[in-house]
mmCIF file of C-alpha atoms in Angstrom:
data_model
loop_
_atom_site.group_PDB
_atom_site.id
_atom_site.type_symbol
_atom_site.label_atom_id
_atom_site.label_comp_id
_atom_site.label_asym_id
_atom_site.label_seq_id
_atom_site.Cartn_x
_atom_site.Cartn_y
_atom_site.Cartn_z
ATOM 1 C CA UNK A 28 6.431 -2.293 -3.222
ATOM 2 C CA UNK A 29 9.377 -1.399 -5.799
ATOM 3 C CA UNK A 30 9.819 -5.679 -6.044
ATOM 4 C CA UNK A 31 6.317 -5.829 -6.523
ATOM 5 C CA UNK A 32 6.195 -3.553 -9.456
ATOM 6 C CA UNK A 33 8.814 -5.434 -11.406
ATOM 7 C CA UNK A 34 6.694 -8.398 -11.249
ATOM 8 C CA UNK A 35 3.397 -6.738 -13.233
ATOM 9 C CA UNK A 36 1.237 -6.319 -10.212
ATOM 10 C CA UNK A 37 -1.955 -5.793 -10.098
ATOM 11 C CA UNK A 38 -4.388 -3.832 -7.886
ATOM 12 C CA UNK A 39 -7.477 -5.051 -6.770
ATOM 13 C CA UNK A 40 -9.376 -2.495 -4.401
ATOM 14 C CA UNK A 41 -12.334 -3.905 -2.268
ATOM 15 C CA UNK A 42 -15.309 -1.289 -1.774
ATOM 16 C CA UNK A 43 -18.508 -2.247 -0.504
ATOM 17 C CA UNK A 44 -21.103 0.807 -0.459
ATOM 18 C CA UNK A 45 -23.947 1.697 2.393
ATOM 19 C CA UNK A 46 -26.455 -1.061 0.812
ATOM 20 C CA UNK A 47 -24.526 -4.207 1.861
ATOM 21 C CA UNK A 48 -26.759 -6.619 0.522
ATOM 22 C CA UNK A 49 -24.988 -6.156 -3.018
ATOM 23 C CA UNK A 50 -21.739 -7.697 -0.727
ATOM 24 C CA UNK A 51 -18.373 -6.653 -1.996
ATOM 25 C CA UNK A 52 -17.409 -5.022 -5.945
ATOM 26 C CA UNK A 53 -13.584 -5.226 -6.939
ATOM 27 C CA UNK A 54 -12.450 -2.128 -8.713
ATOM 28 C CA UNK A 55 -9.268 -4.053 -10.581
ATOM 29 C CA UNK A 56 -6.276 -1.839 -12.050
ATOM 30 C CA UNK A 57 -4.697 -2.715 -15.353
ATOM 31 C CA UNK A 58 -1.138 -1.046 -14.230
ATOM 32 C CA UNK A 59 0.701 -1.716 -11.449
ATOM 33 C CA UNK A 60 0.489 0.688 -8.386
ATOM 34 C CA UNK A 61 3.131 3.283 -7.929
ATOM 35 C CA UNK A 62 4.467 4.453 -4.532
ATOM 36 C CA UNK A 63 5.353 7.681 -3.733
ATOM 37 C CA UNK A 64 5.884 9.784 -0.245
ATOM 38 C CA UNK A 65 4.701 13.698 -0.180
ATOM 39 C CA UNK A 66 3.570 15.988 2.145
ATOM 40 C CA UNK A 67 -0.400 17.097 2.530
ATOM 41 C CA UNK A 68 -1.651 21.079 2.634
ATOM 42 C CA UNK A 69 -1.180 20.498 6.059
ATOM 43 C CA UNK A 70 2.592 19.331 6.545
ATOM 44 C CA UNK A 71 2.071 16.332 7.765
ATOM 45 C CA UNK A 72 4.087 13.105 5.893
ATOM 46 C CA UNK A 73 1.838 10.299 3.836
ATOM 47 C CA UNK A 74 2.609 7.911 2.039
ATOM 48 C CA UNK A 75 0.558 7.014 -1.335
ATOM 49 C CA UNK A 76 -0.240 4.106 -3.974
ATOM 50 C CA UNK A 77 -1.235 5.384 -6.915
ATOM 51 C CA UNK A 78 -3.349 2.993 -8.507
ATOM 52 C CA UNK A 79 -4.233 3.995 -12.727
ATOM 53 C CA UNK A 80 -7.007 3.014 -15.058
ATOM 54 C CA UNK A 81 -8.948 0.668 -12.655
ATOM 55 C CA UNK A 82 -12.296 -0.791 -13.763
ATOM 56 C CA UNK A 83 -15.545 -0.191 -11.826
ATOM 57 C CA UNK A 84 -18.102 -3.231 -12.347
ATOM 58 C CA UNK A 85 -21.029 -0.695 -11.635
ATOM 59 C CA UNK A 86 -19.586 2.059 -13.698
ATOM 60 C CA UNK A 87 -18.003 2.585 -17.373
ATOM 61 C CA UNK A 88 -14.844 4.079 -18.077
ATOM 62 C CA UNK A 89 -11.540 4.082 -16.628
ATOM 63 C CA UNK A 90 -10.808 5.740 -13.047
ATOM 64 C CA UNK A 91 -7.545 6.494 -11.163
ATOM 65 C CA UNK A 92 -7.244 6.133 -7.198
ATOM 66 C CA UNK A 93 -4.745 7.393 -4.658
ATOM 67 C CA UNK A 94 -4.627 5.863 -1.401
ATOM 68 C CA UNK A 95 -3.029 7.573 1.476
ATOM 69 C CA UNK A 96 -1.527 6.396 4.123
ATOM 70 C CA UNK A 97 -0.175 8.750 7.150
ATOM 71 C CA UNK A 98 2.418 7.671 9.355
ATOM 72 C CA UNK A 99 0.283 6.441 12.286
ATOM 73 C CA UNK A 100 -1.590 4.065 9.719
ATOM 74 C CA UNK A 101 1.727 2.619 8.626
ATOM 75 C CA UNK A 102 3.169 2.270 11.998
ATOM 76 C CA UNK A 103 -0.946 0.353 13.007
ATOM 77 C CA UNK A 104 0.301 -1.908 9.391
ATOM 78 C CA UNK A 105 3.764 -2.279 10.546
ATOM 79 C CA UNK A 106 2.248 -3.772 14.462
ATOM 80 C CA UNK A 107 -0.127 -6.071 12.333
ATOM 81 C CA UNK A 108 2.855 -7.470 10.406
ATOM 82 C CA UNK A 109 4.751 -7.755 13.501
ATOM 83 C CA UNK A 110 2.648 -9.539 15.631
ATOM 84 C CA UNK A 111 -0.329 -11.245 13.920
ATOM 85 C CA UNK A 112 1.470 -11.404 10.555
ATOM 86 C CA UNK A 113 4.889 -12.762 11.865
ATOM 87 C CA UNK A 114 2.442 -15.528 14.431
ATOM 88 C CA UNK A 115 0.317 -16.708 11.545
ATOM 89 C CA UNK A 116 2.044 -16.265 7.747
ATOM 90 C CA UNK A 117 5.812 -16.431 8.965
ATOM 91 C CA UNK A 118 7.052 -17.823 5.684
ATOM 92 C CA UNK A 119 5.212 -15.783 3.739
ATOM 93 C CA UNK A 120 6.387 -13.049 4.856
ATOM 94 C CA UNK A 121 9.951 -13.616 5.111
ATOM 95 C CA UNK A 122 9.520 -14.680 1.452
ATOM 96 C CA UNK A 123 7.940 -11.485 0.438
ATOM 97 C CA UNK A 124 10.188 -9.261 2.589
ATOM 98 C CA UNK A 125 13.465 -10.582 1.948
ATOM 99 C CA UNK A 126 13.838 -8.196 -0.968
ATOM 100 C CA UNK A 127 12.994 -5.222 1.394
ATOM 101 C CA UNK A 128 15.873 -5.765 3.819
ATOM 102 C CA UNK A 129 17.951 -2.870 3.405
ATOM 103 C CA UNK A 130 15.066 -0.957 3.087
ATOM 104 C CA UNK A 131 13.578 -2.087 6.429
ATOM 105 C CA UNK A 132 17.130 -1.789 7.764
ATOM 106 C CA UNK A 133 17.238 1.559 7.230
ATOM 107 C CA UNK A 134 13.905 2.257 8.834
ATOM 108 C CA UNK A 135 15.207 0.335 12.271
ATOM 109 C CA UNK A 136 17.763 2.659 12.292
ATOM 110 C CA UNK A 137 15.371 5.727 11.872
ATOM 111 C CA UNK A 138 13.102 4.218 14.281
ATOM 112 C CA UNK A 139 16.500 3.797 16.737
ATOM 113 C CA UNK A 140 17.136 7.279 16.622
ATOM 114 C CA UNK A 141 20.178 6.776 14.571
ATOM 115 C CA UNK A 142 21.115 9.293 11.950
ATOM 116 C CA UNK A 143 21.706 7.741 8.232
ATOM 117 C CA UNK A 144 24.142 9.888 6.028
ATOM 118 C CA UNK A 145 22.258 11.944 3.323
ATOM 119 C CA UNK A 146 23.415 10.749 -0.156
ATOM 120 C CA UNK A 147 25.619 13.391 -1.989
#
């Protein structure tokens, strides 16, 4: 995501509401989503996009969304990448990962069981 936002990204989030005829609206943001990693009421670890100033075709004004993601969620993306992604968009993906290596290094090793050092 932190590549992504140096490139001016832009969020597009797909909602379609209980009367389906109308098919699919686009809520588009005019900022780039932020990521961020917190902790609910509950304790349990999420991660977020925080997506600003989006544009609602069936609504005026401005609106700001956060999306959540808890760690089961991730780890159901992470499979889809793995397996279907990795079968049928290899080169995209190793395009659009390659940037993320240390950072996916880091999370084998977490997965592994093996410690990293805490920065001082």
């Amino acid at each position: 995501m932190a590549s992504d936002q140096k490139k001016e990204s832009f969020v597009e989030i797909w909602r379609q509401g209980s009367n389906r005829k109308t098919g699919w609206a686009v809520l588009k943001s005019k900022k780039a989503a932020t990521a961020s990693l917190a902790k609910d009421s509950k304790g349990d670890l999420y991660a977020a996009f925080n997506v600003k100033k989006t544009s609602d075709p069936d609504r005026s004004g401005e609106y700001d969304h956060e999306i959540r993601l808890t760690i089961p969620e991730i780890v159901a993306l992470l499979d889809a990448l793995a397996a279907r992604g990795v079968d049928k968009y290899q080169a995209e993906l190793m395009a659009g990962l390659a940037q993320s290596a240390r950072s996916l290094n880091r999370l084998v090793a977490i997965a592994s069981g093996i410690p990293l050092a805490q920065p001082e």
